[in-house]
Coordinates of C-alpha atoms in Angstrom, one line a residue:
M1 CA 0.0 0.0 0.0
E2 CA 1.2 3.5 -0.9
L3 CA 2.3 5.4 2.2
N4 CA 0.2 8.5 1.4
K5 CA -3.0 6.2 1.1
Y6 CA -2.2 4.6 4.4
N7 CA -1.6 8.0 6.0
K8 CA -4.9 9.3 4.6
F9 CA -6.6 6.2 6.1
L10 CA -5.1 7.0 9.5
K11 CA -6.0 10.7 9.3
I12 CA -9.7 10.1 8.4
N13 CA -10.1 7.5 11.2
K14 CA -8.6 10.0 13.7
I15 CA -11.0 12.7 12.5
A16 CA -14.0 10.3 12.7
E17 CA -13.1 9.3 16.2
Q18 CA -13.1 13.0 17.3
G19 CA -16.8 13.3 16.6
G20 CA -17.8 16.9 16.9
G21 CA -14.2 18.0 17.7
E22 CA -12.2 19.0 20.7
K23 CA -14.3 21.9 21.8
S24 CA -17.5 19.8 21.6
I25 CA -15.8 17.1 23.6
E26 CA -14.7 19.6 26.2
N27 CA -18.3 20.9 26.5
Q28 CA -19.5 17.3 27.0
H29 CA -16.9 16.7 29.8
R30 CA -17.8 20.0 31.4
K31 CA -21.4 18.8 31.8
G32 CA -20.1 15.7 33.6
K33 CA -20.8 13.5 30.6
Q34 CA -18.6 11.1 28.6
T35 CA -18.4 10.9 24.9
A36 CA -20.1 8.1 22.9
R37 CA -16.8 6.3 22.4
E38 CA -15.7 6.7 26.0
R39 CA -18.9 5.1 27.1
I40 CA -18.5 2.1 24.8
D41 CA -14.9 1.7 25.9
K42 CA -16.0 1.4 29.6
L43 CA -18.9 -1.0 28.7
I44 CA -17.3 -3.4 26.3
D45 CA -14.4 -5.8 27.0
K46 CA -11.1 -4.1 26.0
G47 CA -10.2 -4.6 22.4
S48 CA -13.4 -6.3 21.4
F49 CA -15.3 -3.5 19.8
Q50 CA -15.9 -3.9 16.0
E51 CA -17.4 -0.7 14.5
F52 CA -19.9 -0.3 11.7
D53 CA -20.3 2.7 9.4
K54 CA -17.6 4.9 11.0
L55 CA -17.4 7.1 8.0
V56 CA -21.1 7.6 7.3
M57 CA -22.3 11.1 6.7
H58 CA -25.8 12.7 6.3
D59 CA -26.9 13.7 2.8
C60 CA -29.0 16.8 3.8
S61 CA -28.4 20.1 2.1
E62 CA -31.3 22.2 3.4
F63 CA -30.6 25.0 6.0
S64 CA -26.9 25.0 5.2
M65 CA -26.6 21.4 6.6
E66 CA -24.0 20.6 3.8
K67 CA -21.6 22.6 6.0
Q68 CA -22.1 20.4 9.0
K69 CA -21.1 17.0 7.6
I70 CA -19.3 15.0 10.2
F71 CA -18.1 11.4 10.0
G72 CA -20.4 9.0 12.0
D73 CA -23.3 11.4 11.9
G74 CA -23.9 11.4 15.6
V75 CA -23.9 7.7 16.6
V76 CA -21.2 5.1 17.1
S77 CA -22.4 1.6 16.4
G78 CA -21.1 -2.0 16.2
F79 CA -20.6 -5.1 18.3
G80 CA -18.3 -6.4 21.0
K81 CA -18.2 -8.5 24.1
I82 CA -19.3 -8.0 27.7
N83 CA -17.5 -10.4 30.0
G84 CA -16.8 -12.6 27.0
R85 CA -20.4 -12.5 25.7
D86 CA -21.4 -11.0 22.3
V87 CA -23.5 -7.8 22.3
C88 CA -24.5 -5.2 19.7
I89 CA -24.4 -1.6 20.7
Y90 CA -25.0 1.9 19.5
S91 CA -24.1 5.1 21.4
Q92 CA -25.4 8.5 20.4
D93 CA -22.8 11.2 20.1
F94 CA -24.1 14.5 21.5
T95 CA -21.0 16.3 20.2
V96 CA -22.3 15.9 16.7
I97 CA -25.3 18.2 16.1
G98 CA -26.6 17.3 19.6
G99 CA -26.8 13.6 18.7
S100 CA -29.9 14.4 16.8
L101 CA -31.4 11.6 14.7
S102 CA -31.0 12.0 11.0
K103 CA -32.0 9.6 8.2
M104 CA -28.4 8.2 8.0
Q105 CA -28.1 7.9 11.8
A106 CA -31.3 5.8 11.8
V107 CA -29.8 3.7 8.9
K108 CA -26.8 3.0 11.1
I109 CA -28.9 2.1 14.1
C110 CA -31.2 -0.2 12.1
K111 CA -28.2 -2.0 10.6
V112 CA -26.8 -2.9 14.0
M113 CA -30.2 -4.0 15.2
D114 CA -30.7 -6.2 12.2
F115 CA -27.3 -7.7 12.8
A116 CA -28.2 -8.4 16.4
M117 CA -31.5 -10.1 15.4
D118 CA -29.9 -12.2 12.7
N119 CA -27.2 -13.4 15.0
L120 CA -29.3 -13.7 18.2
I121 CA -27.4 -11.4 20.5
P122 CA -28.5 -8.6 22.9
I123 CA -28.8 -5.0 21.9
I124 CA -27.6 -2.1 24.1
S125 CA -28.5 1.5 23.2
I126 CA -26.9 4.5 24.9
N127 CA -29.2 7.5 24.4
D128 CA -27.9 11.1 24.4
S129 CA -29.7 13.0 21.8
G130 CA -31.6 16.3 21.3
G131 CA -34.3 14.4 19.3
A132 CA -35.2 14.4 15.6
R133 CA -33.0 16.5 13.4
I134 CA -35.4 19.2 12.5
Q135 CA -33.5 20.2 9.3
E136 CA -34.3 16.8 7.8
G137 CA -38.0 16.9 8.5
I138 CA -39.9 13.8 7.7
D139 CA -36.7 11.8 6.9
S140 CA -35.8 11.9 10.6
L141 CA -39.3 11.0 11.7
S142 CA -39.4 8.1 9.3
G143 CA -36.0 7.0 10.8
Y144 CA -37.6 6.7 14.2
G145 CA -40.3 4.6 12.7
E146 CA -37.8 2.2 11.3
I147 CA -36.1 1.9 14.7
F148 CA -39.4 1.3 16.5
K149 CA -40.3 -1.4 14.0
R150 CA -37.1 -3.2 14.8
N151 CA -37.6 -2.7 18.6
V152 CA -40.9 -4.5 18.2
K153 CA -39.4 -7.3 16.1
A154 CA -36.5 -7.8 18.6
S155 CA -38.9 -7.8 21.6
G156 CA -38.8 -11.2 23.1
L157 CA -36.3 -12.4 20.6
V158 CA -33.1 -10.8 22.0
P159 CA -32.7 -8.7 25.2
Q160 CA -32.8 -4.9 24.7
L161 CA -31.3 -2.5 27.2
S162 CA -31.5 1.2 27.0
I163 CA -29.1 3.5 29.0
I164 CA -30.2 7.1 29.1
L165 CA -27.2 9.3 29.7
G166 CA -28.5 12.7 28.5
P167 CA -31.7 14.0 26.9
C168 CA -34.2 11.6 25.4
A169 CA -37.2 13.6 24.2
G170 CA -40.1 13.6 21.8
G171 CA -40.3 10.5 19.5
A172 CA -36.9 9.3 20.8
V173 CA -38.5 8.1 24.1
Y174 CA -40.5 5.3 22.4
S175 CA -37.5 3.2 21.4
P176 CA -36.4 2.8 25.1
A177 CA -40.0 2.3 26.1
I178 CA -40.3 -0.8 24.0
Q179 CA -37.1 -2.3 25.3
D180 CA -36.7 -4.6 28.2
F181 CA -34.8 -2.4 30.7
I182 CA -34.2 1.3 31.0
I183 CA -31.3 2.6 33.1
M184 CA -31.2 6.4 33.9
N185 CA -28.5 8.5 35.5
K186 CA -29.9 10.7 38.2
T187 CA -27.7 13.7 37.3
N188 CA -27.8 14.1 33.6
S189 CA -30.7 12.1 32.0
Y190 CA -34.3 12.9 31.4
M191 CA -37.2 11.6 29.3
F192 CA -40.4 13.2 28.2
V193 CA -42.7 13.4 25.2
T194 CA -42.9 17.2 25.4
G195 CA -40.5 19.5 27.2
P196 CA -41.2 22.1 29.9
K197 CA -41.4 25.0 27.4
V198 CA -44.1 23.3 25.3
V199 CA -46.0 22.2 28.5
K200 CA -46.0 25.8 29.7
E201 CA -47.2 27.1 26.3
V202 CA -50.0 24.5 25.8
I203 CA -51.4 23.9 29.3
H204 CA -49.8 26.8 31.2
E205 CA -48.0 24.5 33.7
E206 CA -44.6 25.5 34.9
I207 CA -42.4 22.6 35.7
T208 CA -38.6 21.9 35.7
V209 CA -36.9 19.3 33.5
D210 CA -36.2 17.1 36.5
N211 CA -39.7 17.2 37.8
L212 CA -41.2 16.5 34.4
G213 CA -39.0 13.7 33.2
G214 CA -36.0 13.2 35.5
A215 CA -34.7 9.8 36.8
K216 CA -36.5 10.2 40.1
V217 CA -39.9 10.7 38.5
H218 CA -39.5 7.8 36.1
S219 CA -38.2 5.4 38.8
T220 CA -40.8 6.2 41.4
K221 CA -44.0 7.6 39.7
S222 CA -44.2 6.5 36.1
G223 CA -42.2 3.2 36.4
V224 CA -40.6 3.9 33.0
A225 CA -37.0 3.4 34.4
Q226 CA -36.1 0.2 36.1
L227 CA -32.7 1.3 37.4
V228 CA -31.2 4.7 38.4
S229 CA -27.5 5.2 38.7
K230 CA -25.5 7.8 40.7
D231 CA -23.2 8.4 37.8
E232 CA -22.4 7.2 34.3
E233 CA -20.0 4.5 35.4
Q234 CA -22.6 2.9 37.6
A235 CA -25.2 3.0 34.8
L236 CA -22.8 1.1 32.6
E237 CA -22.1 -1.4 35.4
Y238 CA -25.8 -2.0 35.8
A239 CA -26.0 -2.9 32.1
K240 CA -23.2 -5.4 32.5
K241 CA -24.9 -6.9 35.5
I242 CA -28.3 -7.3 33.7
I243 CA -26.6 -9.0 30.8
K244 CA -25.0 -11.5 33.1
F245 CA -28.5 -12.7 34.2
L246 CA -30.0 -12.9 30.7
P247 CA -29.4 -15.4 27.9
S248 CA -28.3 -14.0 24.5
S249 CA -31.7 -14.7 23.0
C250 CA -35.0 -16.6 23.4
A251 CA -33.3 -19.6 21.8
S252 CA -30.9 -20.0 24.7
L253 CA -31.5 -21.3 28.3
S254 CA -30.9 -18.9 31.2
P255 CA -27.3 -18.6 32.1
C256 CA -25.7 -20.9 34.6
Y257 CA -22.3 -20.2 36.2
S258 CA -19.9 -22.1 38.4
F259 CA -20.9 -22.3 42.1
D260 CA -18.5 -22.2 45.0
K261 CA -19.9 -23.7 48.2
K262 CA -17.3 -22.0 50.3
N263 CA -18.0 -18.5 49.1
D264 CA -21.5 -18.5 47.5
L265 CA -23.7 -20.1 50.1
P266 CA -26.1 -17.5 51.7
T267 CA -25.6 -16.6 55.4
T268 CA -27.7 -18.9 57.6
V269 CA -30.7 -17.1 59.1
N270 CA -33.5 -18.3 61.3
L271 CA -36.3 -17.5 58.9
L272 CA -39.1 -18.0 61.5
D273 CA -37.4 -15.2 63.5
V274 CA -37.6 -12.9 60.4
I275 CA -41.4 -13.2 60.1
G276 CA -42.1 -13.3 63.8
D277 CA -45.1 -14.8 65.6
N278 CA -47.6 -12.0 64.9
N279 CA -49.3 -12.4 61.5
S280 CA -49.8 -8.6 61.3
H281 CA -46.2 -7.8 62.0
P282 CA -44.4 -6.3 59.0
Y283 CA -41.0 -7.7 58.1
D284 CA -38.5 -7.2 55.2
M285 CA -38.9 -9.8 52.5
N286 CA -35.4 -9.0 51.3
K287 CA -34.0 -10.8 54.3
I288 CA -35.8 -14.0 53.2
I289 CA -34.7 -13.6 49.6
S290 CA -31.1 -13.1 50.8
A291 CA -31.3 -16.3 52.9
I292 CA -32.5 -18.4 49.9
V293 CA -30.4 -17.2 46.9
D294 CA -26.7 -17.4 46.4
K295 CA -24.7 -15.0 48.6
D296 CA -25.0 -11.3 47.5
S297 CA -26.5 -12.4 44.1
F298 CA -29.9 -10.7 44.3
F299 CA -30.1 -7.7 41.9
E300 CA -33.4 -5.8 42.5
I301 CA -35.2 -4.1 39.6
S302 CA -37.6 -1.2 40.0
E303 CA -36.9 -0.9 43.7
N304 CA -38.7 2.4 44.2
Y305 CA -41.8 1.8 42.0
G306 CA -44.7 -0.4 43.2
K307 CA -42.8 -0.8 46.5
S308 CA -45.3 -3.4 48.0
S309 CA -43.7 -5.9 45.6
I310 CA -40.1 -6.9 44.9
I311 CA -38.7 -8.1 41.6
G312 CA -35.2 -8.9 40.5
F313 CA -32.6 -11.5 39.4
A314 CA -30.6 -13.8 41.5
F315 CA -28.6 -17.1 41.3
L316 CA -29.4 -20.4 42.8
E317 CA -26.3 -22.6 42.7
G318 CA -25.2 -20.5 39.8
Q319 CA -28.5 -20.8 37.9
S320 CA -30.0 -17.5 36.9
V321 CA -33.6 -17.0 38.2
G322 CA -36.2 -14.3 38.5
I323 CA -37.5 -13.5 41.9
V324 CA -41.0 -12.1 42.5
A325 CA -42.2 -11.4 46.0
N326 CA -44.6 -9.3 48.1
Q327 CA -43.1 -6.8 50.5
P328 CA -44.9 -6.9 53.9
N329 CA -42.8 -3.9 55.0
F330 CA -44.7 -1.6 52.6
L331 CA -48.5 -1.5 52.7
A332 CA -48.5 -5.0 54.1
G333 CA -47.4 -6.4 50.7
V334 CA -50.8 -5.5 49.1
L335 CA -51.2 -5.6 45.3
D336 CA -52.0 -2.2 43.8
I337 CA -51.8 -0.8 40.3
N338 CA -48.1 -0.1 40.3
S339 CA -47.0 -3.3 41.9
S340 CA -49.3 -5.3 39.5
N341 CA -47.7 -3.6 36.5
K342 CA -44.3 -4.2 37.9
I343 CA -44.8 -7.9 38.5
S344 CA -46.6 -8.7 35.2
R345 CA -43.9 -7.0 33.1
F346 CA -41.1 -8.8 34.9
V347 CA -42.8 -12.2 34.7
R348 CA -43.3 -11.8 30.9
T349 CA -39.6 -10.7 30.6
C350 CA -38.4 -13.8 32.4
D351 CA -40.7 -16.0 30.4
A352 CA -39.6 -14.5 27.1
F353 CA -35.9 -15.4 27.9
N354 CA -36.4 -18.8 29.6
I355 CA -35.6 -17.6 33.1
P356 CA -37.2 -19.7 35.9
I357 CA -39.5 -17.7 38.2
I358 CA -39.5 -18.1 42.0
T359 CA -42.4 -16.4 43.8
L360 CA -42.4 -15.7 47.5
E361 CA -45.9 -14.9 48.5
D362 CA -47.2 -12.9 51.5
V363 CA -50.2 -10.9 50.2
P364 CA -53.3 -9.8 52.0
G365 CA -55.2 -8.9 48.9
F366 CA -55.7 -6.1 46.4
M367 CA -55.5 -2.4 47.5
P368 CA -59.1 -1.2 48.1
G369 CA -60.5 2.3 47.5
S370 CA -61.8 4.6 44.8
V371 CA -58.4 5.7 43.6
Q372 CA -57.4 2.2 42.8
E373 CA -60.8 1.2 41.3
H374 CA -61.0 4.3 39.1
G375 CA -57.4 3.8 38.1
G376 CA -58.2 0.3 36.8
I377 CA -57.0 -2.1 39.5
I378 CA -59.2 -4.7 37.9
K379 CA -57.4 -4.4 34.6
H380 CA -54.0 -4.0 36.1
G381 CA -54.4 -6.9 38.5
A382 CA -55.6 -9.1 35.7
K383 CA -52.2 -8.5 34.0
V384 CA -50.5 -10.5 36.8
L385 CA -52.7 -13.5 36.4
Y386 CA -52.4 -13.3 32.7
A387 CA -48.6 -13.1 32.8
Y388 CA -48.3 -16.1 35.2
S389 CA -50.9 -18.1 33.3
E390 CA -49.2 -17.5 29.9
A391 CA -45.6 -18.2 31.2
T392 CA -44.2 -21.6 30.2
V393 CA -40.9 -21.4 32.1
A394 CA -40.4 -23.2 35.4
K395 CA -42.7 -21.5 38.0
I396 CA -42.1 -22.2 41.7
T397 CA -44.1 -20.6 44.6
F398 CA -43.5 -20.5 48.3
I399 CA -46.3 -19.2 50.4
I400 CA -44.6 -17.5 53.4
R401 CA -47.5 -16.2 55.3
K402 CA -50.7 -14.5 54.0
A403 CA -52.3 -15.7 50.8
Y404 CA -55.8 -14.2 50.8
G405 CA -58.5 -14.0 48.2
G406 CA -58.0 -13.3 44.5
A407 CA -54.5 -12.1 45.3
Y408 CA -53.6 -15.6 46.4
I409 CA -54.7 -16.9 43.0
V410 CA -52.9 -14.4 40.9
M411 CA -49.5 -14.9 42.6
N412 CA -48.6 -18.0 40.7
S413 CA -51.1 -20.5 42.3
R414 CA -51.5 -24.1 41.2
A415 CA -54.7 -23.0 39.5
L416 CA -52.7 -20.7 37.2
G417 CA -50.3 -23.4 36.2
A418 CA -47.5 -23.2 38.8
D419 CA -45.2 -26.3 38.6
Y420 CA -44.7 -26.5 42.3
V421 CA -46.4 -24.7 45.2
A422 CA -45.2 -25.1 48.8
A423 CA -46.2 -23.4 52.0
W424 CA -44.4 -22.7 55.2
P425 CA -46.2 -23.8 58.4
S426 CA -46.9 -20.0 59.0
A427 CA -49.0 -19.8 55.8
E428 CA -52.5 -18.6 55.9
I429 CA -54.4 -19.6 52.8
A430 CA -58.0 -18.2 52.9
V431 CA -60.6 -16.0 51.2
M432 CA -59.8 -13.2 53.7
G433 CA -58.4 -12.5 57.2
A434 CA -60.2 -13.8 60.3
K435 CA -61.6 -10.4 61.5
G436 CA -63.3 -9.6 58.2
A437 CA -64.5 -13.1 57.6
T438 CA -66.0 -13.3 61.1
K439 CA -67.9 -10.1 60.7
I440 CA -69.5 -11.3 57.5
I441 CA -70.3 -14.8 58.6
F442 CA -71.4 -14.1 62.2
S443 CA -72.6 -10.4 62.3
K444 CA -76.3 -11.3 62.4
E445 CA -75.9 -14.0 65.0
A446 CA -73.7 -11.7 67.1
K447 CA -76.7 -9.2 67.5
T448 CA -78.6 -11.9 69.3
K449 CA -75.9 -12.5 71.9
K450 CA -75.6 -10.9 75.3
N451 CA -72.0 -9.8 74.6
P452 CA -71.6 -9.5 70.8
D453 CA -68.0 -8.4 70.9
E454 CA -67.0 -11.4 73.0
F455 CA -68.9 -13.7 70.8
L456 CA -67.2 -12.3 67.7
L457 CA -63.8 -12.7 69.3
E458 CA -64.4 -16.3 70.0
C459 CA -65.6 -16.8 66.4
E460 CA -62.5 -15.1 65.1
K461 CA -60.3 -17.5 67.1
S462 CA -62.3 -20.5 65.7
Y463 CA -62.0 -19.2 62.2
T464 CA -58.3 -18.7 62.6
E465 CA -57.7 -22.2 63.8
A466 CA -59.9 -23.7 61.1
F467 CA -58.8 -21.8 58.1
L468 CA -55.8 -19.6 58.6
N469 CA -53.3 -22.4 58.0
P470 CA -51.9 -24.4 55.1
Y471 CA -53.4 -27.7 56.0
K472 CA -56.8 -27.3 54.2
A473 CA -55.0 -26.4 51.0
A474 CA -52.6 -29.3 51.4
Q475 CA -55.5 -31.8 52.0
K476 CA -57.2 -30.7 48.8
G477 CA -54.0 -30.7 46.7
Y478 CA -53.9 -27.0 46.1
I479 CA -50.3 -26.9 47.5
D480 CA -47.8 -29.7 46.9
E481 CA -46.3 -29.8 50.4
I482 CA -45.7 -27.9 53.6
V483 CA -42.0 -27.3 54.0
D484 CA -39.7 -26.4 56.9
P485 CA -38.5 -22.8 56.1
K486 CA -34.9 -23.8 56.4
D487 CA -35.4 -26.3 53.5
T488 CA -36.7 -23.6 51.1
R489 CA -33.4 -23.1 49.3
D490 CA -32.8 -26.8 48.8
K491 CA -36.3 -27.4 47.6
A492 CA -36.0 -24.6 45.1
I493 CA -32.7 -25.9 43.8
T494 CA -34.0 -29.5 43.5
L495 CA -37.1 -28.3 41.6
L496 CA -35.0 -26.1 39.3
N497 CA -32.8 -29.0 38.3
I498 CA -35.8 -31.2 37.5
L499 CA -37.7 -28.4 35.6
K500 CA -34.8 -27.8 33.3
R501 CA -36.3 -30.6 31.2
K502 CA -39.7 -28.9 31.2
K503 CA -41.1 -28.5 27.7
K504 CA -44.5 -26.7 27.2
D505 CA -45.3 -25.0 23.9
P506 CA -47.8 -22.2 24.0
I507 CA -51.2 -22.7 22.4
R508 CA -51.0 -22.1 18.6
K509 CA -52.7 -18.8 17.9
K510 CA -51.6 -15.4 16.7
H511 CA -51.4 -13.9 20.2
G512 CA -53.5 -13.4 23.3
N513 CA -55.0 -10.0 24.2
I514 CA -53.5 -9.0 27.5
P515 CA -55.5 -6.3 29.3
L516 CA -53.0 -3.4 28.8

C-alpha cells in the first residue's frame, strides 16, 4: 500500500473518532458527561469492539446542513463483548449536532439492530440526543419509525437494554419504552414526550426538566425506568450486571455459572425469626430472599416503584432465576396498580428469555379504594394472572404467610399453572383474614348475643384455627407440600434441576390479548 494512502486512512479515522471536535468534547466533559466512544470503551471488553459505518455522513443540504457533515453522523455503532459474551451496541454522540437523529443515523442504528436479530445477540443502546434532526423533516421521523419497528421485532427475541445518559425527548422516548430495561442516570438524564417549554405554552403549567422527566420521576412515579445510577460509570455497570443474568436470546436457556460452596452459600438465618409470631407484624422480604439465593447475588429491579412488591434477578447454585415477592414492609405487601404492572412486566420478561420464576408470597389482597378502582386495578391486577398463566418457564411458589382471596390466586397459584407450590407452616391460605370473615359470617348472630364483641372474638379464634393455615389447601392438593422454612433453598434448587427438562409449547394462535 502506498504510504500516502495509508496516512490518509489514519487521518480520516482519527478525525472520525473525534466526533464533533475537541471543543464539543470539552463541553461534554464540562457537563459531567462522557463521549459516545468513552462510554463504549467502559462498557465493552477491552479490544473487542468492532465498529460499523464509521465514515457515514448525512446527505441533507437544506438549511446549510451541507456545511455540518461529520463522520459517523452522531452515533457510534457496532458489536463487541461484555464479560466474553457478544452484544450489539449503539451510542449516540451529543458532540455531533446534539446527537440528533438523521436519516443516516437511523440507517446505522437499524443496521446494527438487524445484525443483532440475525445473530441472536442482545442490543444495548446509549441514548444522548436532542431528538429528531429538524432540518431533515420527515426523513428523521421516518427514521424513528424504522427503529421502532425493529424494537418490536426484537422484543422477546433478544434482550434490549437502553441506557439514558442525556436528553431523550419527543419521538426518541419510544424506542427505550419498547425495550426490556431502561437505566437512567440521576444527574444528567431525562425523558419526556414534550418538554417544559411546550408544557407551559400549551397547558400553562410551569415545571422543571427534572420534575417533568428526570430519573427520580421515572423510577418512582411512572415506572418507566427500572434502574437509576448515581453516575455514568454505575449506569454502565448496571447494564453489565443485567446482561449477566440474561441469555443471549429466546433460543438459549438462562445462564448458569460455576458455584463455589465455600463462598457462594447464603448466610444462615432463622427464617421464622424474620417473620415473627404476629401475623400482622411487618418484616423485610429482602431478608428472606437473601437467605434463599446465592450470597449477594440478588439484583433488585424497579426498587422504588410499586414498593409493595419486589422483583429482581438472582442465582441459585449459579443458575439465573427471576424473583417475584410481596413486601410486607410496605402497605403489608398488598397488590396495587403499580405493583401489579411491575410484576406482570417482569414475569413476561423472564418467560420470554427462559428464566425460571420463583415467587415468594405474602399478600393480604388487592388495594381497596376509589383511587385504585378508578385507576383500573381490575385491569392491572388481571395482568398479573395473565402473565403467570401465559408463562411456560419453570414456575415455583413458596407461600410464606398470607395468601388471601384473589391475590392468592394471581400470585402463581397451582390453578394458574405453577409447577410447584409449597407453603411454610406459617402460611394462611384463605378467602380473607379472620376479622373480616367473622364479621361477614357471624354479624347477624352476634346481634342476638348478650355480649356481641366477646362472641365475635371467639368466632375469630375459631376461624383462625380452622382456616388460617396451610393444611386445608394441602389436604385438597392446592399446594404440593408444607415445608420447613430452612429447607426452602434446597427445595427450590431441586425443583429447578428437574424443571430444566420442562417442555411446554404455547397454544397455537396469533397472540393473546393481555389487558393493557
